[in-house]
CSV table of C-alpha atoms in Angstrom, one decimal:
chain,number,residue,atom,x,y,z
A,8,UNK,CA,36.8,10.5,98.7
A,9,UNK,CA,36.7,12.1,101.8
A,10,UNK,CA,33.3,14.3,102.4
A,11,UNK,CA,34.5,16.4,105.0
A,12,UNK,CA,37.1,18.2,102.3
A,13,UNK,CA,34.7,19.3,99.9
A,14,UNK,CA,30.8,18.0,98.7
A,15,UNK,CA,30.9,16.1,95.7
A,16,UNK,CA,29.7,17.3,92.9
A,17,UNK,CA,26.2,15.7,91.8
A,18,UNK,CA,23.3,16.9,89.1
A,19,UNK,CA,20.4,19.0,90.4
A,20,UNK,CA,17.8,16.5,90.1
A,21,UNK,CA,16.4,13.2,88.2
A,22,UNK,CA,15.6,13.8,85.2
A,23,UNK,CA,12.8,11.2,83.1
A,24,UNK,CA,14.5,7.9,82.5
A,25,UNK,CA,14.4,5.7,79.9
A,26,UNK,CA,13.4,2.3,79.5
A,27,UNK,CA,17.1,1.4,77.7
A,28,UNK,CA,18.9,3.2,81.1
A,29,UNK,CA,16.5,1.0,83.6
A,30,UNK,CA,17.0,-2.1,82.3
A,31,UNK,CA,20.9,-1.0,82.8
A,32,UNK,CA,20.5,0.5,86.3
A,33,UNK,CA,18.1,-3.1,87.4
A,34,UNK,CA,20.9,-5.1,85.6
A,35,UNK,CA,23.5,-3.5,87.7
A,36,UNK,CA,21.7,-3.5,91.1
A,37,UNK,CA,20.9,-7.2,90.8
A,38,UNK,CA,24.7,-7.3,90.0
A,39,UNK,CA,26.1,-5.2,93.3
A,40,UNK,CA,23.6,-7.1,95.3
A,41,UNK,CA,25.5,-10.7,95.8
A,42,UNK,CA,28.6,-8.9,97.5
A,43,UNK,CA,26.0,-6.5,99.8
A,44,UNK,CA,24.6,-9.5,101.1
A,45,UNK,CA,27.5,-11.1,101.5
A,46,UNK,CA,28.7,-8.5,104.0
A,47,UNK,CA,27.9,-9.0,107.8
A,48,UNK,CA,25.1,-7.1,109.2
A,49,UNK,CA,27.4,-4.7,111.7
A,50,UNK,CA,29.3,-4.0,108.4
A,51,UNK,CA,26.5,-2.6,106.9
A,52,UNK,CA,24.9,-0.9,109.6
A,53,UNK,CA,28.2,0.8,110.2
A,54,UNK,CA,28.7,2.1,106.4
A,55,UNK,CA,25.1,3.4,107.4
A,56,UNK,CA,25.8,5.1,110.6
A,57,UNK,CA,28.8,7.1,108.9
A,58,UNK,CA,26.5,8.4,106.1
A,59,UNK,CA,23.8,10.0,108.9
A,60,UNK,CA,26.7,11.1,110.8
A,61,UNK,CA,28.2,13.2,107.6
A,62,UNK,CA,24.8,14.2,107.1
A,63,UNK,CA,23.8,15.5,110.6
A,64,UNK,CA,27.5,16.8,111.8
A,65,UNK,CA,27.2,21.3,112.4
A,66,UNK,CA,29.5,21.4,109.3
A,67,UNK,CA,28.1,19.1,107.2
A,68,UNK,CA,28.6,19.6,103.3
A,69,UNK,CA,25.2,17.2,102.3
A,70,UNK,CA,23.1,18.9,104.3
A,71,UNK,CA,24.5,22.3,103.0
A,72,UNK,CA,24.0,21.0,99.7
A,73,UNK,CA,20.3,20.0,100.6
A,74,UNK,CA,19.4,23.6,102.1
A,75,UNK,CA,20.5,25.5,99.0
A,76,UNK,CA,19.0,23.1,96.6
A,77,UNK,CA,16.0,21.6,98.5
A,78,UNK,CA,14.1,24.9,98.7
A,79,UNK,CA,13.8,26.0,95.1
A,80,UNK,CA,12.9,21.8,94.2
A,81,UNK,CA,10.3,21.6,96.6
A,82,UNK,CA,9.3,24.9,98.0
A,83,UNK,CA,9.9,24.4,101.5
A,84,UNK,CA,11.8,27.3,103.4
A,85,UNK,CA,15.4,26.6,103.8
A,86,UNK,CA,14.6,27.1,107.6
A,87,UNK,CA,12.4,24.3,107.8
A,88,UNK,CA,15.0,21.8,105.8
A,89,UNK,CA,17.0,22.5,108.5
A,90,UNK,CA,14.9,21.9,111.1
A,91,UNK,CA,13.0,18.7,109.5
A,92,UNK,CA,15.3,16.9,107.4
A,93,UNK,CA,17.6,15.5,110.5
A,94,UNK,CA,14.5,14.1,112.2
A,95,UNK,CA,14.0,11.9,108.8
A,96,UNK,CA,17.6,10.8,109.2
A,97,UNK,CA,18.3,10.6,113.3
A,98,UNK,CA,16.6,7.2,113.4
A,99,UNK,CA,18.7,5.6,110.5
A,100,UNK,CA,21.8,5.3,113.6
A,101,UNK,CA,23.2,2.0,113.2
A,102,UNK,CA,21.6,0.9,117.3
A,103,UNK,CA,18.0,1.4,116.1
A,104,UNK,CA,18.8,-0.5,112.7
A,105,UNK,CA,20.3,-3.3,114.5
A,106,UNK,CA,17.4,-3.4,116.7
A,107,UNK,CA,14.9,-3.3,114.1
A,108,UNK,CA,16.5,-5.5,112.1
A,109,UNK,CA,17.6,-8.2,115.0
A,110,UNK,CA,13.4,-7.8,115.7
A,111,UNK,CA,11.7,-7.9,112.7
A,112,UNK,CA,13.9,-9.8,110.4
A,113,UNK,CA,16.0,-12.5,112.4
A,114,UNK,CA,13.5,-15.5,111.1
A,115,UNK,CA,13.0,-14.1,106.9
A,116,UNK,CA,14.9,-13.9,103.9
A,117,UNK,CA,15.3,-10.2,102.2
A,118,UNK,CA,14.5,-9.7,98.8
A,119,UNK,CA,17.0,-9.6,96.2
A,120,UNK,CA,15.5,-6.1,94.8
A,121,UNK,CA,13.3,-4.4,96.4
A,122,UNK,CA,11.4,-1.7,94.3
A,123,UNK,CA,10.4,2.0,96.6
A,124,UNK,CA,7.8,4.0,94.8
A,125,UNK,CA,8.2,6.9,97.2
A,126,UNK,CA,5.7,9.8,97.4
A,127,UNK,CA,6.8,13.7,96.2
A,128,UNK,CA,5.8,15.5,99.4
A,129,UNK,CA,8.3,15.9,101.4
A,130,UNK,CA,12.3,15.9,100.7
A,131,UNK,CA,14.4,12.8,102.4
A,132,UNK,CA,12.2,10.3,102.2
A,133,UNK,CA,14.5,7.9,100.1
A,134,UNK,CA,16.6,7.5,103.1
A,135,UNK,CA,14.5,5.6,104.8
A,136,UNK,CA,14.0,3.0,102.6
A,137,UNK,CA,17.2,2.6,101.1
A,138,UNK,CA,18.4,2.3,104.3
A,139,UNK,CA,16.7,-0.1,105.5
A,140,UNK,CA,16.8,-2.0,102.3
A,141,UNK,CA,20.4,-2.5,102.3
A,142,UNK,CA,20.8,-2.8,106.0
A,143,UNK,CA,19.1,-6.6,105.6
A,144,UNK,CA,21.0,-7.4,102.6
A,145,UNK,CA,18.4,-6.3,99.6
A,146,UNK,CA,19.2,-3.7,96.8
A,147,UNK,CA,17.0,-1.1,96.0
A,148,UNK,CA,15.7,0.7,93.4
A,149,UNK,CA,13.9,3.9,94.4
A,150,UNK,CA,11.3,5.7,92.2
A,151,UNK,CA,11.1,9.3,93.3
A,152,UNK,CA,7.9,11.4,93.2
A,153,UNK,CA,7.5,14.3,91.2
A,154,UNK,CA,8.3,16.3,94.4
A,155,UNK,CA,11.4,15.2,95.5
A,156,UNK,CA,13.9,14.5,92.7
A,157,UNK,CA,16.8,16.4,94.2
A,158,UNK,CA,17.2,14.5,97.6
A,159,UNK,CA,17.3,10.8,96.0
A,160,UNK,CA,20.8,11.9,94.4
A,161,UNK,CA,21.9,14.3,97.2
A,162,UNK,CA,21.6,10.7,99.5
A,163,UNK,CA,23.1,8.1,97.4
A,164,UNK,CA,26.0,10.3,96.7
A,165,UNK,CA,26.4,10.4,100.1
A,166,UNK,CA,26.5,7.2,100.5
A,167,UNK,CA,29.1,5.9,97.3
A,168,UNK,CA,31.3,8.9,98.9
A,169,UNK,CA,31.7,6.3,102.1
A,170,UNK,CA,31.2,2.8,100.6
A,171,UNK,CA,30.7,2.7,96.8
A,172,UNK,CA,30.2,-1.3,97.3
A,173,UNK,CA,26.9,-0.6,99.3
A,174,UNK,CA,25.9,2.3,97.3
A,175,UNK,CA,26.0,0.1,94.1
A,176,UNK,CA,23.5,-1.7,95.4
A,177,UNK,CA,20.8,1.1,95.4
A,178,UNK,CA,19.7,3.5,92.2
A,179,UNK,CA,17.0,6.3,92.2
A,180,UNK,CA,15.1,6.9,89.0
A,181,UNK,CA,12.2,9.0,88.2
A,182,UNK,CA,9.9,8.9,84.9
A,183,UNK,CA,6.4,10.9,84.8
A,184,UNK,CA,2.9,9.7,86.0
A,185,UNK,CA,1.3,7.9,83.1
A,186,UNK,CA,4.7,6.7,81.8
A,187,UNK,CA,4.0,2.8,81.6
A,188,UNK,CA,7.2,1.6,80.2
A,189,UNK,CA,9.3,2.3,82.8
A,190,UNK,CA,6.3,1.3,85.1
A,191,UNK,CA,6.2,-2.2,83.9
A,192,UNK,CA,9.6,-2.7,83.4
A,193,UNK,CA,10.5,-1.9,87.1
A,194,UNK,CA,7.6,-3.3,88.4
A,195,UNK,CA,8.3,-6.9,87.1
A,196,UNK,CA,11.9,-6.9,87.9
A,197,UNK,CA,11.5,-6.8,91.9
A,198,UNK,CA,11.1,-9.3,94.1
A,199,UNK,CA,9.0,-7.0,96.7
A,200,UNK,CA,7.5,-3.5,95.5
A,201,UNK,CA,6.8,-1.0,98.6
A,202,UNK,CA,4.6,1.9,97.8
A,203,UNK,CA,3.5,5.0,98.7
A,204,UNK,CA,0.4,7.8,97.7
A,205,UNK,CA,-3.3,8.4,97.4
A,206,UNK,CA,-5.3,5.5,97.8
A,207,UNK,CA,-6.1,5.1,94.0
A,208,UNK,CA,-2.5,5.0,93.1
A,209,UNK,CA,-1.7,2.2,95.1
A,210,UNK,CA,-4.9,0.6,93.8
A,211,UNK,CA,-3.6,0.9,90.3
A,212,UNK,CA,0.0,-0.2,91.2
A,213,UNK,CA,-1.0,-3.0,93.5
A,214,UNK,CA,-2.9,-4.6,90.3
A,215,UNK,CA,-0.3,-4.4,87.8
A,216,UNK,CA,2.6,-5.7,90.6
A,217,UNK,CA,3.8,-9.4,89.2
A,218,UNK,CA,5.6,-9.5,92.5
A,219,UNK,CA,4.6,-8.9,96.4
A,220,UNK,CA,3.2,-5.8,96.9
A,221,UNK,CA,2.8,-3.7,99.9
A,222,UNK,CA,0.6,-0.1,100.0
A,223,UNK,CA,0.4,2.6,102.1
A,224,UNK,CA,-2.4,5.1,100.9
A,225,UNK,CA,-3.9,7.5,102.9
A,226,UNK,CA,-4.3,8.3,106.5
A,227,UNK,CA,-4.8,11.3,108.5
A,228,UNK,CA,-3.4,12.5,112.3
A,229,UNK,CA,-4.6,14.4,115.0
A,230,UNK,CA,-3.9,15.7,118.1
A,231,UNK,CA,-5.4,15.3,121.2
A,232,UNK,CA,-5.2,18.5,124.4
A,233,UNK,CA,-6.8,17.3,128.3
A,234,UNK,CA,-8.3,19.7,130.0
A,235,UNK,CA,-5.2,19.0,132.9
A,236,UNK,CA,-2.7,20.1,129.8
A,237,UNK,CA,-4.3,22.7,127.9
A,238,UNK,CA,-2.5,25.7,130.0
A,239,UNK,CA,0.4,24.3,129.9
A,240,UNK,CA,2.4,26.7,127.4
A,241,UNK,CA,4.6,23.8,126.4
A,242,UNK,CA,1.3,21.9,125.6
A,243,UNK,CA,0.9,24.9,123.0
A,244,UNK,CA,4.3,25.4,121.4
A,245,UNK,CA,4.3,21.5,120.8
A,246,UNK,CA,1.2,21.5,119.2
A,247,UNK,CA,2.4,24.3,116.5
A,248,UNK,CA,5.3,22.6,115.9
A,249,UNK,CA,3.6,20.0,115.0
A,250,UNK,CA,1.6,21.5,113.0
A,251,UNK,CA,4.2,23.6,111.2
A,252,UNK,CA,6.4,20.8,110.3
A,253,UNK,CA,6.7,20.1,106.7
A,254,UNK,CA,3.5,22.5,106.2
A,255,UNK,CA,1.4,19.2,107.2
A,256,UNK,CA,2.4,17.5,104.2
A,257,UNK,CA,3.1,14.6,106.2
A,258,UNK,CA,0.9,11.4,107.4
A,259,UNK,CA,2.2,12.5,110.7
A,260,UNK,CA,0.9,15.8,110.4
A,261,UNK,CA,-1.8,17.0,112.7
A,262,UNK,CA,-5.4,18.3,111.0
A,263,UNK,CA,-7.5,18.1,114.1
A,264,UNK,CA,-7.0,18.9,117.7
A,265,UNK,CA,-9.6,17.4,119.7
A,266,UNK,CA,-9.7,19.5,123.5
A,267,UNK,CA,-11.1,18.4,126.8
A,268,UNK,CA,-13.7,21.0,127.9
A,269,UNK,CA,-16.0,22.9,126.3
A,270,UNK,CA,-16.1,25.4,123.5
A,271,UNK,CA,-14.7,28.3,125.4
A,272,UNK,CA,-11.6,26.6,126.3
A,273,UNK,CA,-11.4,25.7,123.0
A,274,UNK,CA,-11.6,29.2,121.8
A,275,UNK,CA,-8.8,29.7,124.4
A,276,UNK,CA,-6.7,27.2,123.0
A,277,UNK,CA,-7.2,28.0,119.4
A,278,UNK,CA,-6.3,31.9,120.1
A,279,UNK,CA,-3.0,31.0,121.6
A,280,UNK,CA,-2.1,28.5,119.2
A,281,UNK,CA,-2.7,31.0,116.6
A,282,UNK,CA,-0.2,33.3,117.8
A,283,UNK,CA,2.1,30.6,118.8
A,284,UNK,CA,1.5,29.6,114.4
A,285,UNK,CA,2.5,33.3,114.1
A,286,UNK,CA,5.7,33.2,115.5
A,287,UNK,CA,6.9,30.0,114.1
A,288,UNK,CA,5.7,31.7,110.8
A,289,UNK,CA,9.0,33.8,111.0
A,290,UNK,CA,11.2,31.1,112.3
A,291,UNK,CA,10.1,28.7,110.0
A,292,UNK,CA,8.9,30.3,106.9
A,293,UNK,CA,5.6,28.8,105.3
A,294,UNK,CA,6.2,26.5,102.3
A,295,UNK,CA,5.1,28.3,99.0
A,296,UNK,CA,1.7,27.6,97.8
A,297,UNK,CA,0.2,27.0,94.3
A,298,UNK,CA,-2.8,29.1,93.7
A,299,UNK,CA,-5.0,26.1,94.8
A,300,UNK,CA,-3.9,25.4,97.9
A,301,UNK,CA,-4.5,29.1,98.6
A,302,UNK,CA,-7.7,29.2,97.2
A,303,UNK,CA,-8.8,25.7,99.4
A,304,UNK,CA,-7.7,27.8,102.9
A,305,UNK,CA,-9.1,31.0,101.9
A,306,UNK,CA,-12.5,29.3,100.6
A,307,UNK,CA,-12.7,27.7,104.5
A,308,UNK,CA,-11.9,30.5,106.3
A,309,UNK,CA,-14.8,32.4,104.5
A,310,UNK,CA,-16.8,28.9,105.3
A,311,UNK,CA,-16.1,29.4,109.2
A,312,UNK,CA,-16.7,33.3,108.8
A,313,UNK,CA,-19.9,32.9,107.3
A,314,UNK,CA,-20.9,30.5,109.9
A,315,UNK,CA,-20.4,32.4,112.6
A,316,UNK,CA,-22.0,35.3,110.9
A,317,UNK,CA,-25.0,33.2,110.5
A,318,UNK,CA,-25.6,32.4,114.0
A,319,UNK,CA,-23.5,29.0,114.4
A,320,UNK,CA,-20.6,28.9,117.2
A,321,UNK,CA,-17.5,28.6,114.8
A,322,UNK,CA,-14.3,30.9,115.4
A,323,UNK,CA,-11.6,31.7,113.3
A,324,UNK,CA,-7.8,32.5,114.0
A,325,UNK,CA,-6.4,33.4,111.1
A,326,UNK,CA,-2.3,34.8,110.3
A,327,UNK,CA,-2.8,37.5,107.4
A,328,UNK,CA,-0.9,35.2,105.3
A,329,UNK,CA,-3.0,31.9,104.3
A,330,UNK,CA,0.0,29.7,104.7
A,331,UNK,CA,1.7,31.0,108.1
A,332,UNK,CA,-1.7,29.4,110.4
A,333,UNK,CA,-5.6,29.3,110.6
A,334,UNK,CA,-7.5,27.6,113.3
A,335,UNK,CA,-11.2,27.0,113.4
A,336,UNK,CA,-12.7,26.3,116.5
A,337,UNK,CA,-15.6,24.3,115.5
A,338,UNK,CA,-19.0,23.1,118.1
A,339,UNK,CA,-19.1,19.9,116.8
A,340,UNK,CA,-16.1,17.1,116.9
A,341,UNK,CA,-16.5,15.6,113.6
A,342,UNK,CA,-13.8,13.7,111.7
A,343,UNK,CA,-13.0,16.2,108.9
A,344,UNK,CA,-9.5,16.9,107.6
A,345,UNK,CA,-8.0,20.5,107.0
A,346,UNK,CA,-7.4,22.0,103.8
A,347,UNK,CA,-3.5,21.8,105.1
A,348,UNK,CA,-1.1,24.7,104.7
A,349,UNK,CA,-0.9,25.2,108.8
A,350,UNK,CA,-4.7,24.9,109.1
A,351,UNK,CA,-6.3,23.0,112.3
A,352,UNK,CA,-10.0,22.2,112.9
A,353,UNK,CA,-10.0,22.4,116.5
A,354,UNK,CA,-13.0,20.8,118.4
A,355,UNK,CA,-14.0,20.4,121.8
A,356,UNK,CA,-14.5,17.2,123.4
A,357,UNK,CA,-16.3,15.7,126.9
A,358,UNK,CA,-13.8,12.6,127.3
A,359,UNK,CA,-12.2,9.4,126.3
A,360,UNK,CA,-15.7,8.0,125.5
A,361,UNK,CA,-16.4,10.8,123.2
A,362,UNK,CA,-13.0,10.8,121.5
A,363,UNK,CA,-13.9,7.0,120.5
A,364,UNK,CA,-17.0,7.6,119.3
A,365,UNK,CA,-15.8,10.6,116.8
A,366,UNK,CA,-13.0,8.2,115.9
A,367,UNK,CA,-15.0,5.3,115.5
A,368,UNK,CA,-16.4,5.7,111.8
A,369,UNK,CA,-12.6,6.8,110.2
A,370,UNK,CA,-10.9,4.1,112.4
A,371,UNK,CA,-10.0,3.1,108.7
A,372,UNK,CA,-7.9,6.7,107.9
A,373,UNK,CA,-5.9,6.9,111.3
A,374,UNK,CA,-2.3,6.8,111.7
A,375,UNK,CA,-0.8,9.1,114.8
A,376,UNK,CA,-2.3,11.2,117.5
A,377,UNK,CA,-0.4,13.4,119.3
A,378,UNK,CA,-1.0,13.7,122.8
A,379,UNK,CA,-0.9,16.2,125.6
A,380,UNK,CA,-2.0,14.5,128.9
A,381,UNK,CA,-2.1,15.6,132.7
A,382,UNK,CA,0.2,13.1,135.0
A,383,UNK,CA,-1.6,9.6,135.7
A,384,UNK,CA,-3.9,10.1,132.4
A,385,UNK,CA,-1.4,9.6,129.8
A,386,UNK,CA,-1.3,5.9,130.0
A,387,UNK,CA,-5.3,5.9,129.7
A,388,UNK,CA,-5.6,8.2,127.0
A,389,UNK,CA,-2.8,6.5,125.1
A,390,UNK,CA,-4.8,3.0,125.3
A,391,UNK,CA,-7.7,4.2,123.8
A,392,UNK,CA,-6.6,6.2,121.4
A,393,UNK,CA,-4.6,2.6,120.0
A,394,UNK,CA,-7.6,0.8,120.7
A,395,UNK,CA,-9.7,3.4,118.4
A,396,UNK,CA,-6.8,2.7,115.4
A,397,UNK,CA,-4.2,5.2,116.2
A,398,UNK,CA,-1.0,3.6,115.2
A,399,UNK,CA,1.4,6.1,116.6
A,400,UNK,CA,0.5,7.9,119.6
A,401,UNK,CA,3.1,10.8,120.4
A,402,UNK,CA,3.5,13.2,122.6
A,403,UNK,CA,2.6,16.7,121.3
A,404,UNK,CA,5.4,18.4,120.1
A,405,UNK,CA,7.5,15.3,118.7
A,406,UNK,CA,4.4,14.3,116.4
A,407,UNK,CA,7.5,14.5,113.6
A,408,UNK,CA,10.2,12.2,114.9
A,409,UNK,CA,8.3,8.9,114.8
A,410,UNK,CA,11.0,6.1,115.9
A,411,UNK,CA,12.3,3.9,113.2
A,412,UNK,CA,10.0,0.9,114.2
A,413,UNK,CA,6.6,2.7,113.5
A,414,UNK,CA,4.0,0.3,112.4
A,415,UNK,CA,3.1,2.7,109.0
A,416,UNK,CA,-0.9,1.7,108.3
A,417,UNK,CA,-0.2,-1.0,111.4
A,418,UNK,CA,2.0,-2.9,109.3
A,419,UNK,CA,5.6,-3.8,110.5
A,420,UNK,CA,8.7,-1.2,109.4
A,421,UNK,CA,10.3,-4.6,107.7
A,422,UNK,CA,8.9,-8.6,108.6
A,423,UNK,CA,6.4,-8.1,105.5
A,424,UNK,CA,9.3,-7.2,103.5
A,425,UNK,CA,11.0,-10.5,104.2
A,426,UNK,CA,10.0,-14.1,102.8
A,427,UNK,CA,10.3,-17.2,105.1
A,428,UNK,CA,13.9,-18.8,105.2
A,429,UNK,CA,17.4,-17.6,106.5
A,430,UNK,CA,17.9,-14.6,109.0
A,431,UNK,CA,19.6,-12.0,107.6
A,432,UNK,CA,23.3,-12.2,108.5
């Protein structure tokens, strides 16, 4: 079938499976995988490379699709779906697969089926792993969150449209939290299960894994302003688009900015960045909010209000909607996270010194900083900000597009998904 004619016709979303269809849909994968593997590695990466290009072509009927369906599924503007989702699949280009894979997996042999328990916040996450899965020769079998059951199909179908061998090698399923048939029964037919969620998820799931297990729980970004950068007005867009992406309901998503100077030019920064979080508030429309995640940004802007009323230095910038931007310029820099929905704590600092002593107790909860740094600092900045735990230091403004090799937790994108043996072919 050729794509470019007309979008295929697919269901909405996953519905619950049952524990009759899994053992079918495992059956079948372990089936499709013997010819995946058998095909050379340029092979598949270029099946790959065809699917992202269909997907991120100005005419594209999958990403179409995605913008009039993702929206209502996830609550995410169809602005920001079309602004996010090709940053998810950008890296997936067959040169940065073959890199990664000619890296990390020239000296391990892939799994047979790999299982992906994928997290609900944000739409395209599947791609990722299913990608990479059958780029080294492994099928897949993708468990979507709760959050994101329209994507999974929207993708695979994507992918049978250009090679139905390949795509017969991957399945996405979904069944409810709590549902332990379908649980066990996928959870002891892979060979390696890859997880993501809150940290007492992938407690739970790591103990009843029968096979290798790798978790990523939760971590917590930041960004990080020098006094040489902070009037730089790029320095300031950046650092809202950051922010605004996916509504910060990413790992990658700022909570703090940390600013060289003291609390005035914090105030400075904060009051810009507000109105930059304004304007982006009409170009990328906020994601809709359940009454809690209201209530949580409401309840700590009355926090920082009240502060300030009381005699403490705190500031608020707040956008009369509690989703389109609030920033609190705090006097202390401690290591708290923001109640999300476009809300950043932002807190002055002296220097690097003082960065790595605020960072020092959550070294544990890191995972990117972005970074906006005067010329000659970057470089020194950028050490010890990787030397404090950071494991994906950015500069401010492309905090979203992490490159495909990331080191997620500080674990490698795919050696700890391969077992001694053969290279992959």
């Amino acid at each position: 079938m050729n794509p470019r004619a007309a979008s295929p016709p697919v269901s909405d979303q996953l519905t619950p499976t049952t524990a009759a269809r899994l053992t079918q849909s495992i059956a079948a994968l372990r089936s499709a995988r013997a010819a995946v593997a058998a095909r050379s590695l340029s092979s598949r990466l270029a099946a790959l490379d065809a699917v992202v290009e269909d997907w991120l072509r100005p005419d594209s009927p999958w990403m179409a699709r995605a913008v009039e369906r993702l929206p209502p599924a996830t609550g995410f503007s169809a602005a920001m779906i079309r602004f996010a989702l090709p940053a998810l699949l950008e890296p997936l280009r067959a040169a940065p697969l073959e890199r990664l894979v000619t890296e990390e997996a020239a000296r391990g042999e892939a799994p047979a089926l790999i299982l992906h328990i994928l997290p609900g916040n944000l739409p395209g996450l599947a791609a990722i792993p299913s990608a990479l899965s059958l780029a080294i020769g492994s099928a897949t079998l993708l468990k979507a969150g709760r959050g994101d059951r329209v994507f999974p199909l929207l993708w695979l179908s994507s992918l049978a449209a250009h090679d139905a061998e390949l795509a017969a090698a991957a399945a996405a399923v979904y069944w409810p939290g709590g549902e332990r048939d379908c649980e066990a029964l996928a959870l002891a037919a892979a060979d390696l299960v890859v997880a993501a969620g809150d940290d007492d998820s992938i407690a739970a799931l790591a103990a009843r894994a029968r096979a290798r297990f790798i978790g990523h729980g939760h971590r917590i970004s930041f960004a990080v302003v020098t006094a040489a950068a902070a009037a730089d007005p790029a320095t300031v867009e950046g650092l809202a688009v950051d922010v605004a992406t996916w509504d910060q309901r990413g790992c990658l998503s700022p909570q703090l900015g940390f600013i060289q100077g003291d609390f005035d030019a914090a105030c400075e920064l904060g009051a810009r960045l507000s109105d930059a979080l304004g304007r982006l508030a009409v170009a990328l429309p906020p994601a809709t909010m359940t009454i809690g995640e209201r209530l949580a940004v409401r309840r700590w802007r009355d926090e920082a209000e009240w502060a300030g009323f009381g005699g403490e230095r705190y500031v608020l910038f707040a956008q009369p909607d509690e989703g389109a931007g609030t920033v609190v310029v705090e006097p202390q820099a401690v290591f708290r996270p923001s109640p999300l929905g476009r809300s950043l704590r932002l807190l002055p600092i002296g220097g690097i010194e003082d960065l790595q002593s605020v960072l020092r107790p959550v070294r544990a909860l890191l995972e990117g900083a972005g970074l906006a740094a005067g010329a000659g600092q970057y470089a020194d900045w950028e050490s010890a900000l990787v030397a404090s735990g950071v494991h994906l230091v950015s500069r401010i403004g492309a905090m979203q597009r992490p490159p495909l090799a990331w080191r997620q937790g500080g674990r490698p994108r795919l050696a700890d998904w391969l077992v001694r043996g053969a290279g992959v072919g």
